Short mmCIF file of C-alpha atoms in Angstrom, two decimals:
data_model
loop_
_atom_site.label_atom_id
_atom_site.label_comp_id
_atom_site.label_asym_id
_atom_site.label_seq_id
_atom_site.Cartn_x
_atom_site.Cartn_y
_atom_site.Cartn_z
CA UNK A 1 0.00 0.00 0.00
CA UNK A 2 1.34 3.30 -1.18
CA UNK A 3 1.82 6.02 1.81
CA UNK A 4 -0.93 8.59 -0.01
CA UNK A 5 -3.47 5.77 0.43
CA UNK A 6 -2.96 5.06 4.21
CA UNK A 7 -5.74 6.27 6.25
CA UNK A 8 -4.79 8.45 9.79
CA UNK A 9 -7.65 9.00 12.03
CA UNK A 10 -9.92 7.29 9.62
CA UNK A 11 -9.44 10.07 7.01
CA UNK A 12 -8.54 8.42 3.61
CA UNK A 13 -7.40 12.29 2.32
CA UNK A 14 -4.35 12.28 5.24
CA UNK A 15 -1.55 14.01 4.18
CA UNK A 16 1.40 11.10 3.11
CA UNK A 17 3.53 11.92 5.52
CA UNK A 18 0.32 11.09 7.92
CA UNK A 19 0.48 14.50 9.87
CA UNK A 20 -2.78 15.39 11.17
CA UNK A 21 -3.89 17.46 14.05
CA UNK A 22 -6.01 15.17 16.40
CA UNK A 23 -9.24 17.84 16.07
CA UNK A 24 -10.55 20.86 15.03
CA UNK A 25 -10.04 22.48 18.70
CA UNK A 26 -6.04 21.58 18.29
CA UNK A 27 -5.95 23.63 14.53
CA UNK A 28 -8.00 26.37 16.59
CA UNK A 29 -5.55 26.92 19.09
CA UNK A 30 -2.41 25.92 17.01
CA UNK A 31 -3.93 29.22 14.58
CA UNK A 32 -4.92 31.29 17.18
CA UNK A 33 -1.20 30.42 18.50
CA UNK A 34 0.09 32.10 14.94
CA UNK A 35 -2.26 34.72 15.25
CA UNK A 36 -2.15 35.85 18.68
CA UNK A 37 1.78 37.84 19.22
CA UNK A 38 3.31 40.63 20.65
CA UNK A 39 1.55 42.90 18.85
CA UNK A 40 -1.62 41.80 20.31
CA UNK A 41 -0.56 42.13 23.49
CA UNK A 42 0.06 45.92 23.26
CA UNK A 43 -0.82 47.78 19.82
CA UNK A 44 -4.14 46.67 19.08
CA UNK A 45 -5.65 48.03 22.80
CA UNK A 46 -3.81 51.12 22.32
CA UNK A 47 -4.89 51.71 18.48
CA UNK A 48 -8.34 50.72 19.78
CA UNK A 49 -8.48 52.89 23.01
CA UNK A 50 -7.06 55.99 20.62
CA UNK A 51 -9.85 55.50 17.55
CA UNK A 52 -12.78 55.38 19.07
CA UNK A 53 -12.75 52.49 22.20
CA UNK A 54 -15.91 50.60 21.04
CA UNK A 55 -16.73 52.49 18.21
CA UNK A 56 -13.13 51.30 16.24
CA UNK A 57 -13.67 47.83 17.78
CA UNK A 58 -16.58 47.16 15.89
CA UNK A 59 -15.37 48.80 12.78
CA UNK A 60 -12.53 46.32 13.60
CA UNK A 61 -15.24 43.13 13.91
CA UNK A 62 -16.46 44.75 10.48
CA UNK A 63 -13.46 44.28 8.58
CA UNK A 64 -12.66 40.76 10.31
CA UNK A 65 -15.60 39.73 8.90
CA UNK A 66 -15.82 40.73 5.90
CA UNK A 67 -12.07 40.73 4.58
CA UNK A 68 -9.84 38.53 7.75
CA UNK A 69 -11.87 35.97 7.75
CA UNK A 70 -12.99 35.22 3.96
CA UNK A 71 -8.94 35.58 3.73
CA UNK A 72 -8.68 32.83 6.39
CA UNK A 73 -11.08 30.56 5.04
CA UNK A 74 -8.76 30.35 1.47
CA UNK A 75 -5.78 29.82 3.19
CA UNK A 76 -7.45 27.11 5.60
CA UNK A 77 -9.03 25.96 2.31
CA UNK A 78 -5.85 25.63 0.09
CA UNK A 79 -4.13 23.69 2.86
CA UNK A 80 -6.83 21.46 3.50
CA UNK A 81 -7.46 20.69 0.43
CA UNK A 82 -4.14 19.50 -0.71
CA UNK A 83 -2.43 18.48 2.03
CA UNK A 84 0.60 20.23 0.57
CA UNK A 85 2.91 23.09 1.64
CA UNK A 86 2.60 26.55 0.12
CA UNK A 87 4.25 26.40 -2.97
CA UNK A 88 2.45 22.89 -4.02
CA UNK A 89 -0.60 23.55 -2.70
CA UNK A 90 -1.26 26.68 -5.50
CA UNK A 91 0.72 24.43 -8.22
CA UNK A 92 -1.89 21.56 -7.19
CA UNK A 93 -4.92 23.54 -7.05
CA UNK A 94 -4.21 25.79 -10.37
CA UNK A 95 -3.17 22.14 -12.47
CA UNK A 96 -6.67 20.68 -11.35
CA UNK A 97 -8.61 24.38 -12.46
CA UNK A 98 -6.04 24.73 -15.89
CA UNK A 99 -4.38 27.60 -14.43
CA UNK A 100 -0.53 28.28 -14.75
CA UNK A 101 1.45 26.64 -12.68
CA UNK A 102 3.13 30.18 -12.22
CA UNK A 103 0.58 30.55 -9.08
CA UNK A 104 3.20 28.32 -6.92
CA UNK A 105 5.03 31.69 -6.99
CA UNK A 106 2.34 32.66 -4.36
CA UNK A 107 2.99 30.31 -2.00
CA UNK A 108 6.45 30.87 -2.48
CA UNK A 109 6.45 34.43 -1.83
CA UNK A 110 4.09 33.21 1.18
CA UNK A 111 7.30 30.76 2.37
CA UNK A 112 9.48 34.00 2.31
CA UNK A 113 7.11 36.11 3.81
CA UNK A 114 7.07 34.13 6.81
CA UNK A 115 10.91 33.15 6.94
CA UNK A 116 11.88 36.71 6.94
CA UNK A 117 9.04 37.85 9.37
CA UNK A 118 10.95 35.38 12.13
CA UNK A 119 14.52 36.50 11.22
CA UNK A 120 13.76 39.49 13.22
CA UNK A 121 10.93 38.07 15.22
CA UNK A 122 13.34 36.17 17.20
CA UNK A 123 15.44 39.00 18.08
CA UNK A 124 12.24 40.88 19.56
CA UNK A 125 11.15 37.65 21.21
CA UNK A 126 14.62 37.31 22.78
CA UNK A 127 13.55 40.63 24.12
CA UNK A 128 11.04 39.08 26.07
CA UNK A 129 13.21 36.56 27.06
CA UNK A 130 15.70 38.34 28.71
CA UNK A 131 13.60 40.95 30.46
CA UNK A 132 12.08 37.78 31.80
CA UNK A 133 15.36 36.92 33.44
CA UNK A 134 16.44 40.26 34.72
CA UNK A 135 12.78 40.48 36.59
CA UNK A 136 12.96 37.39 38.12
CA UNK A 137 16.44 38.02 39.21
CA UNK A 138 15.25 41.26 41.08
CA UNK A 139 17.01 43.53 38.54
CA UNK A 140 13.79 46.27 39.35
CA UNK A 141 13.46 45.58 43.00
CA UNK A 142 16.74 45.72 43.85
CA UNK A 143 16.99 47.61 47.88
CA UNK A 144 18.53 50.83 47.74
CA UNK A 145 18.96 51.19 43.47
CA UNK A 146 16.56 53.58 42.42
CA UNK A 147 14.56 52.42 39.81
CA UNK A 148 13.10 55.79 37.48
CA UNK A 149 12.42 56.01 33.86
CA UNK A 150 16.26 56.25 33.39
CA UNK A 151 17.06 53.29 35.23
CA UNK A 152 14.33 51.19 33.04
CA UNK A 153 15.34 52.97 29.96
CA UNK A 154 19.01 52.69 30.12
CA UNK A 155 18.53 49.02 30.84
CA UNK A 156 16.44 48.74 27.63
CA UNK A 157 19.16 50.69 25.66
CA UNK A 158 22.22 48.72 26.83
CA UNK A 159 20.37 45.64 25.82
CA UNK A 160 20.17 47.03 22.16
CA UNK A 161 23.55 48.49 21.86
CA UNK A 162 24.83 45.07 23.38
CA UNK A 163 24.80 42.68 20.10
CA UNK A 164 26.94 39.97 22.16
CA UNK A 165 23.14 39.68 24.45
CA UNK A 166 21.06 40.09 21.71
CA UNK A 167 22.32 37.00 20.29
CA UNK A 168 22.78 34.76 23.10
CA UNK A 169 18.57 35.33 23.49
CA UNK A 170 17.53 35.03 20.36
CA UNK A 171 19.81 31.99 19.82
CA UNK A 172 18.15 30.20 23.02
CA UNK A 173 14.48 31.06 21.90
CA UNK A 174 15.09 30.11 18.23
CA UNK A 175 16.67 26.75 19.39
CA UNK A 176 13.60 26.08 21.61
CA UNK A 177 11.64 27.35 18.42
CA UNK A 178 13.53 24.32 16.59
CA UNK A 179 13.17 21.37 19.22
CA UNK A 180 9.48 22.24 18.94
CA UNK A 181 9.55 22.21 15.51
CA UNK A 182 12.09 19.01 15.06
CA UNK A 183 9.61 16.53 17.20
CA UNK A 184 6.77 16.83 14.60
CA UNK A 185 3.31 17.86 14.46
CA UNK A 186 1.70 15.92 17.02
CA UNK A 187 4.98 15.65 19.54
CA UNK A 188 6.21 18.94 18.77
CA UNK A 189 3.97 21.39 17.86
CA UNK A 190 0.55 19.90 18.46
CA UNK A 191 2.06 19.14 22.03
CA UNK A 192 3.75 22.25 22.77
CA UNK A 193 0.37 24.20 21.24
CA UNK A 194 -2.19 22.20 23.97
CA UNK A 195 0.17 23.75 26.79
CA UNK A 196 1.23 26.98 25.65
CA UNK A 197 -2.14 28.41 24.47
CA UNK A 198 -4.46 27.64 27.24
CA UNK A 199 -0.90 29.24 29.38
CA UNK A 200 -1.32 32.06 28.12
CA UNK A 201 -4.92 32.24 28.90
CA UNK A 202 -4.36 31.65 32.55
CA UNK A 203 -1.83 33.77 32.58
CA UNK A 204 -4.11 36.86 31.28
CA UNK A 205 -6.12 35.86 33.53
CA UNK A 206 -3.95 36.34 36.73
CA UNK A 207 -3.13 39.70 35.53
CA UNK A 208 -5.94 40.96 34.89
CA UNK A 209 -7.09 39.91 38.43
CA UNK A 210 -4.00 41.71 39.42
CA UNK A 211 -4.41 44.84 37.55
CA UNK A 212 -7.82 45.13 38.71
CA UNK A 213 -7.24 44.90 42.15
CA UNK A 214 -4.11 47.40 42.06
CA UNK A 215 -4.32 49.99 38.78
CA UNK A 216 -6.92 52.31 37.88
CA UNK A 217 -9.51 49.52 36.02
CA UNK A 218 -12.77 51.81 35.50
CA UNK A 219 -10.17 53.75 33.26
CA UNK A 220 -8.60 51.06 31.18
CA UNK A 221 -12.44 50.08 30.38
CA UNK A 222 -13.34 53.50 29.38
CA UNK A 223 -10.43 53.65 27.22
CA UNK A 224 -11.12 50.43 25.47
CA UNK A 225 -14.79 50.13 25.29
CA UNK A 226 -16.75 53.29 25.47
CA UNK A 227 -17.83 54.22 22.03
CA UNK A 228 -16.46 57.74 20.86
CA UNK A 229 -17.37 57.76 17.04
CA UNK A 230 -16.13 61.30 16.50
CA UNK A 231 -13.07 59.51 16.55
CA UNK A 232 -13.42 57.35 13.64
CA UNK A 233 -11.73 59.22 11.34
CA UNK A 234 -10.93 57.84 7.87
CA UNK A 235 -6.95 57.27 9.46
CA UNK A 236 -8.60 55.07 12.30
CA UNK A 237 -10.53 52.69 9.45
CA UNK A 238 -7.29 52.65 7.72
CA UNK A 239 -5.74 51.29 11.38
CA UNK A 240 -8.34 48.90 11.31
CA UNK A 241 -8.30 47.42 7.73
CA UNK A 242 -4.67 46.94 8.21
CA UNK A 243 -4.41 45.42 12.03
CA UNK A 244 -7.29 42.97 10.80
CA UNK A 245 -5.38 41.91 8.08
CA UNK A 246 -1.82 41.41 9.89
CA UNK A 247 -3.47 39.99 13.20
CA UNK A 248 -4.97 36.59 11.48
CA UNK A 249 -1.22 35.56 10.08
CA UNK A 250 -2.48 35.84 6.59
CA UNK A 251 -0.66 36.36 3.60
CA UNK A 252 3.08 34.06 5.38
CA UNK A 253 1.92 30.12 4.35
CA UNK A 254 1.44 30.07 8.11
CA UNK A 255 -2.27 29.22 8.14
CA UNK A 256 -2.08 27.06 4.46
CA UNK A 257 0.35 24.96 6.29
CA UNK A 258 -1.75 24.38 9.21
CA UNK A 259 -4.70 23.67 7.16
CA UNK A 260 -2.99 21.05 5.54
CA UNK A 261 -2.76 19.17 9.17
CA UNK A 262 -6.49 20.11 9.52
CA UNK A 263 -9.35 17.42 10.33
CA UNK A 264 -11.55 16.58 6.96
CA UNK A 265 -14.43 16.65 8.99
CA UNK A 266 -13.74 20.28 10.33
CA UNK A 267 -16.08 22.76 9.37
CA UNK A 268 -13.51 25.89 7.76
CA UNK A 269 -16.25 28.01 8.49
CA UNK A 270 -16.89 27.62 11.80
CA UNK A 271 -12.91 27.17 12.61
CA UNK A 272 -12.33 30.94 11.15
CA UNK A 273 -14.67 32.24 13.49
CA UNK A 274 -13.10 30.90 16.06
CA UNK A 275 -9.73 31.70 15.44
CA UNK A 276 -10.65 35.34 14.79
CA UNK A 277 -12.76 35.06 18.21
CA UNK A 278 -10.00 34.16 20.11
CA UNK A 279 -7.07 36.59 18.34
CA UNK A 280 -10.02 39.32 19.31
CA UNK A 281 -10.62 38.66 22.43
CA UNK A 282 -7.06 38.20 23.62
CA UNK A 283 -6.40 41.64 22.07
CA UNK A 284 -8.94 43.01 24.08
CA UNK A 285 -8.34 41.43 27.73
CA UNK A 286 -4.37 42.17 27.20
CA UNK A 287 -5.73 45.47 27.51
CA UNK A 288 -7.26 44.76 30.52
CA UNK A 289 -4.26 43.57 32.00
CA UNK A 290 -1.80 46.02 31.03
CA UNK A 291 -4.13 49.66 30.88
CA UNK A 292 -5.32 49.72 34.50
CA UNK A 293 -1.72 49.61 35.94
CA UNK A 294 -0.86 52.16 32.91
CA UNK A 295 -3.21 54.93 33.78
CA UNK A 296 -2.78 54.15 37.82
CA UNK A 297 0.73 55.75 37.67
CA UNK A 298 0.11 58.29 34.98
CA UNK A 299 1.70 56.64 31.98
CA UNK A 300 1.84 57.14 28.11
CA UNK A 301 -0.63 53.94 26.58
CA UNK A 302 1.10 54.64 23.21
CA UNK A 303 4.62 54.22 24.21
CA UNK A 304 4.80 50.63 21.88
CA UNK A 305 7.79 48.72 22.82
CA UNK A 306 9.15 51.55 25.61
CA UNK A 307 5.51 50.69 26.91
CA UNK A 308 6.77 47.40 27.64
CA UNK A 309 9.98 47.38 28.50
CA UNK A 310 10.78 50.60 30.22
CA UNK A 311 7.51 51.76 31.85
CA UNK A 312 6.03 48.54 33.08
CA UNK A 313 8.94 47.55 34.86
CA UNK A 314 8.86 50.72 36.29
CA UNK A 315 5.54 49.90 37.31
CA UNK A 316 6.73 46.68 38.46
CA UNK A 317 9.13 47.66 40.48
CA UNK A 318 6.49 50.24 42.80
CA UNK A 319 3.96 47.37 43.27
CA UNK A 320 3.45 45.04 45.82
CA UNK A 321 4.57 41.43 44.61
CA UNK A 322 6.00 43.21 41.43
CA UNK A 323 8.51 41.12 41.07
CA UNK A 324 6.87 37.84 40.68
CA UNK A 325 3.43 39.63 38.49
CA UNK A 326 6.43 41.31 36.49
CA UNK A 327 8.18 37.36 35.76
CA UNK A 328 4.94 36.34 34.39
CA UNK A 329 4.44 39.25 31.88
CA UNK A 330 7.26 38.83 30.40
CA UNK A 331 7.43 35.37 30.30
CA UNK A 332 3.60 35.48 28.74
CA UNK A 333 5.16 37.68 26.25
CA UNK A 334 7.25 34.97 25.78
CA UNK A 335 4.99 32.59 24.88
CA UNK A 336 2.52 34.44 22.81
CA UNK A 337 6.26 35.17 20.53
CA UNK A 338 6.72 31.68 20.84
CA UNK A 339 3.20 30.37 19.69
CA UNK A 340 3.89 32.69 16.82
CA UNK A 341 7.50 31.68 15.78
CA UNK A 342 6.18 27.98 16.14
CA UNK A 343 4.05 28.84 12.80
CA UNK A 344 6.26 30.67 11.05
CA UNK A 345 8.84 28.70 11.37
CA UNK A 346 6.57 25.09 10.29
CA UNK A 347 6.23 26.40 6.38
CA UNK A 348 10.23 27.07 5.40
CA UNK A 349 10.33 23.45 7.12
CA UNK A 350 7.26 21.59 5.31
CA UNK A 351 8.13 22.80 1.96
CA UNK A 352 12.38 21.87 2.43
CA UNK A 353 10.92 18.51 3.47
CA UNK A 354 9.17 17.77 0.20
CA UNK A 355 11.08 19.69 -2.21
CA UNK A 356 14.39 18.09 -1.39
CA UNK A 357 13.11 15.12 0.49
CA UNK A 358 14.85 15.72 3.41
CA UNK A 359 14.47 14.41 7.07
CA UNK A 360 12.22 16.51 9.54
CA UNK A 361 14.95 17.46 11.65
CA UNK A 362 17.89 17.99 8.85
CA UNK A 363 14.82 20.59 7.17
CA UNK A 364 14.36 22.14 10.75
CA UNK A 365 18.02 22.26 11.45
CA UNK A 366 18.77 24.38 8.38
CA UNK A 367 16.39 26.51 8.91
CA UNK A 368 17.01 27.10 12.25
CA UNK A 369 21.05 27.61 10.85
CA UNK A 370 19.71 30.56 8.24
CA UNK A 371 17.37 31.62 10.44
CA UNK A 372 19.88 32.58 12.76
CA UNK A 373 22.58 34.34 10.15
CA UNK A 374 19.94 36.45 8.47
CA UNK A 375 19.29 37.59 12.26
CA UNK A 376 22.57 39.00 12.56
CA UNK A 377 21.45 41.73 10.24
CA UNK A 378 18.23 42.91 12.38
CA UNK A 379 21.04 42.77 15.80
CA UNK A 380 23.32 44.30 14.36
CA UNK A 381 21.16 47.79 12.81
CA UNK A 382 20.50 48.03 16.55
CA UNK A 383 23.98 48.83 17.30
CA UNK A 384 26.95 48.94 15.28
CA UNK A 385 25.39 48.55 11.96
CA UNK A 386 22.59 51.56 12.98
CA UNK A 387 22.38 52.98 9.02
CA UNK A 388 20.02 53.24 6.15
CA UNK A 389 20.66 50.41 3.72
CA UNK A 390 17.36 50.73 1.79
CA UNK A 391 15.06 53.73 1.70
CA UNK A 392 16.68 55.48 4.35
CA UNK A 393 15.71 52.29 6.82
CA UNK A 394 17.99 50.30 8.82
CA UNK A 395 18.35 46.58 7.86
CA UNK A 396 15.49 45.77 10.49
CA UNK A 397 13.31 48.63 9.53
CA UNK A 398 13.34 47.19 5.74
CA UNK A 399 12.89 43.97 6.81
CA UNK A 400 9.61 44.76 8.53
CA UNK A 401 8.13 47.50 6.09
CA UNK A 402 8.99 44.90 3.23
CA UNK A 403 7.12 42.27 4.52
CA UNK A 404 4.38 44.46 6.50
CA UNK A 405 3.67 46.94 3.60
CA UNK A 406 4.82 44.97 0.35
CA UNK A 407 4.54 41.00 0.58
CA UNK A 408 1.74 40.79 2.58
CA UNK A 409 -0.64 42.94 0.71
CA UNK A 410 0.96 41.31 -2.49
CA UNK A 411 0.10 38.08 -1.66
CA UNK A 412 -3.11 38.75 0.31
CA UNK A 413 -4.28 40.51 -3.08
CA UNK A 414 -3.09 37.45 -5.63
CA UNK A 415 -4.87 34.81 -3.29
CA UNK A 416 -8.10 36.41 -3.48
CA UNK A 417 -7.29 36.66 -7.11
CA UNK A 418 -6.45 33.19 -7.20
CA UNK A 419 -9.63 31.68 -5.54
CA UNK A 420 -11.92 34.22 -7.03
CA UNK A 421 -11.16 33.48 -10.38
CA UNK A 422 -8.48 31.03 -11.34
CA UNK A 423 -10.08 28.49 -9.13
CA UNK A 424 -13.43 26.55 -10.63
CA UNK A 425 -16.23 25.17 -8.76
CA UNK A 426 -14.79 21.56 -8.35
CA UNK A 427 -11.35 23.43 -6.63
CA UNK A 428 -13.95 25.57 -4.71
CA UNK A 429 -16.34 22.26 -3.66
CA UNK A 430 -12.50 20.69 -2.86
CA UNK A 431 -11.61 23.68 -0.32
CA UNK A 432 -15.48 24.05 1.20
CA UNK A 433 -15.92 20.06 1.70
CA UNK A 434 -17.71 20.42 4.91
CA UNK A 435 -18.99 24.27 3.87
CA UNK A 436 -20.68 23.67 0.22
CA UNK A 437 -23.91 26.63 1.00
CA UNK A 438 -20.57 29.24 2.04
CA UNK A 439 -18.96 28.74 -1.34
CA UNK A 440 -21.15 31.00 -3.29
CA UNK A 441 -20.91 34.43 -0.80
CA UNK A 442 -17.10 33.34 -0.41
CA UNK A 443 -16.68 33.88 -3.98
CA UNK A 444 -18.23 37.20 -4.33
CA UNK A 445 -16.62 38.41 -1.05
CA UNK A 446 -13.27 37.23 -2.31
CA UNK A 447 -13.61 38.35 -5.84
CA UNK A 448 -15.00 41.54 -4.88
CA UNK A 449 -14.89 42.69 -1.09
CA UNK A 450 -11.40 41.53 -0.40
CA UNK A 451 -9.54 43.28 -3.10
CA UNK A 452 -10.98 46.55 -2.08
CA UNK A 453 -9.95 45.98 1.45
CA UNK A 454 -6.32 45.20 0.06
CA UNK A 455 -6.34 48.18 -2.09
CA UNK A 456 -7.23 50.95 0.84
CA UNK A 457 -4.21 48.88 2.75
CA UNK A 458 -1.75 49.67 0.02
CA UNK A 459 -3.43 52.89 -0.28
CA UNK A 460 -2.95 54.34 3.63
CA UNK A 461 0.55 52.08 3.56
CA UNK A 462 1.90 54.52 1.11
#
């Protein structure tokens, strides 16, 4: 018996390989896991608390709906259907519609996307990592140092003008990115996915219940949820459009990979709803955990990354069991990086596997080898290589405006393309097994709604 005919789970459509997530709750978490990452944890309550609280966040549900999560049922689509990696998956699909095979190009820029997304990913998660260690040491509750906003922001600053740090953490959080990622779907990331996810829930949780009881909460809730619509300007839908797009992973082979692992039975409908529930409402209670204990001591919301690592442990530091509530911040901004470099990290390695039929862990280990070298680049504009090298940006500033601003709406744009019209009803009935009545409003919306959506991203981008 040939490998593609061997049944996993009782699904006769398995992938070969036989990787298969054990149900639709694992792909849920294992995509919310992609989607949910730093970002979420500070920039979308601040860009929602500044356009409008309530009003922006349903303009935000508005755009999920009717441009994230279309997006997110192609790519879960795609996967699923083939069981292939990015690049195979369009070269399948388009050969069964009599498309060009030039469409693989998609999924490779997808595969790209994704691999240079983590090249400096891991450098911001190692970050995380470190200001996890220097809180737990006592490094901000240290008796007799006095801990201001220089204190906290000379500490951040040394870290980025030391490249010799910079490496040693992101070298330990990529190499616990690759042992993940070299034990396999269900040992590695399936596994590491069941405990990481619902950690990071419990984790929110805890900190909100400490934020409440110690910061300023009624204010943090004002700030997120009362409606102001005089502040929906035409800027703040433009903030919208775009964080809904970049929130959901879409556009980096992240979630055609996963789908590839996903259940037949799983509805793709239902599963995108879900996976844009949860990205949402993490968003959202992040807020709640990190706003009340922002407006208690008088702080900027808007600060971005100094928001994190120079006035919360400043914060930290003038609260009553800082030190330990301070560890598990940072080390829950550790795992909502890692649940995110997890899936970026899986497509580089499923498509090495099957394009040059290599071993799990050799295709891991590679990528883990380049991974690391093209890091050097983002460490190194932090410090001694701090100079334009393309449009006036640094190499890490290009790196993320590239991807951000060029790939993403590129390839966001040429999949609705692709499954609006290169793809013909039998691809479409292939993608939406368990979801035939969604195929007809997923074609307009994807012909039609989604392009528009990509063209007012490009459009406030530039």
């Amino acid at each position: 018996m040939s490998a593609e005919n061997i049944t996993y789970n009782g699904q006769a459509d398995a992938p070969a390989n036989n990787r298969i997530w054990r149900g639709r709750l694992t792909f849920v978490m294992a995509a919310a896991g992609s989607a949910v990452g730093l970002g979420n944890l500070w920039k979308f309550p601040y860009i929602a608390g500044e356009n409008g609280g309530g009003a922006f966040v349903l303009v935000y549900l508005a755009c999920i709906l009717l441009f994230g999560i279309p997006l997110l049922m192609a790519e879960i689509g795609i996967g699923r259907a083939t069981r292939l990696n990015a690049v195979d998956a369009f070269g399948n699909l388009a050969g069964k519609a009599g498309a060009s095979k030039g469409w693989k190009a998609i999924g490779g820029l997808a595969i790209c996307t994704s691999y240079l997304i983590l090249s400096f990913y891991i450098v911001v998660a190692g970050w995380c990592l470190y200001y996890f260690w220097i809180t737990a040491n006592g490094t901000f509750n240290t008796a007799g140092t006095t801990i201001d906003t220089a204190f906290t922001g000379g500490t951040f600053e040394n870290l980025l003008g030391d490249p010799v740090t910079l490496i040693i953490f992101s070298v330990i959080f990529l190499l616990i990115t690759f042992s993940i990622i070299s034990s396999g779907i269900e040992k590695g990331i399936e596994k590491a996915i069941n405990w990481l996810m619902p950690s990071l829930m419990l984790m929110l949780a805890v900190l909100i219940g400490y934020s409440a009881a110690n910061g300023n909460f009624e204010a943090a809730v004002d700030f997120l949820f009362s409606a102001d619509f005089s502040k929906l300007s035409s800027e703040a839908i433009f903030i919208a459009v775009g964080h809904s797009f970049f929130t959901l992973s879409l556009a980096s082979a992240a979630i055609i990979t996963y789908g590839a692992y996903m259940p037949a039975n799983s509805s793709i409908t239902k599963t995108a709803f879900a996976v844009a529930g949860i990205d949402t409402l993490v968003a959202l209670t992040a807020g709640l955990a990190i706003f009340p204990l922002v407006f208690q001591y008088g702080l900027e919301p808007g600060a971005g990354p100094g928001l994190m690592f120079i006035s919360l442990p400043l914060i930290f530091s003038d609260m009553p069991y800082g030190q330990l509530f301070g560890s598990l911040f940072f080390f829950m901004l550790f795992i909502a990086a890692l649940t995110s470099a997890i899936s970026l990290m899986e497509p580089t390695v499923a498509w090495l596997e099957r394009r040059f039929n290599l071993r799990r862990k050799t295709a891991a280990g590679l990528t883990t080898l380049s991974l690391w070298i093209v890091s050097l680049g983002t460490v190194f504009s932090l410090n001694i290589w701090n100079s334009p090298v393309f449009f006036g940006k640094t190499f890490f500033d290009a790196l993320d405006y590239l991807t951000a601003n060029v790939f993403m709406s590129f390839g966001a744009m040429a999949t609705a393309v692709f499954c609006g019209f290169a793809l013909r009803q039998p691809q479409l009935e292939a993608m939406f097994s368990t979801d035939p009545k969604a195929i007809p409003v997923f074609r307009v919306v994807i012909r039609y709604v989604v392009p528009a959506f990509v063209a007012v991203l490009v459009i406030s981008a530039f």
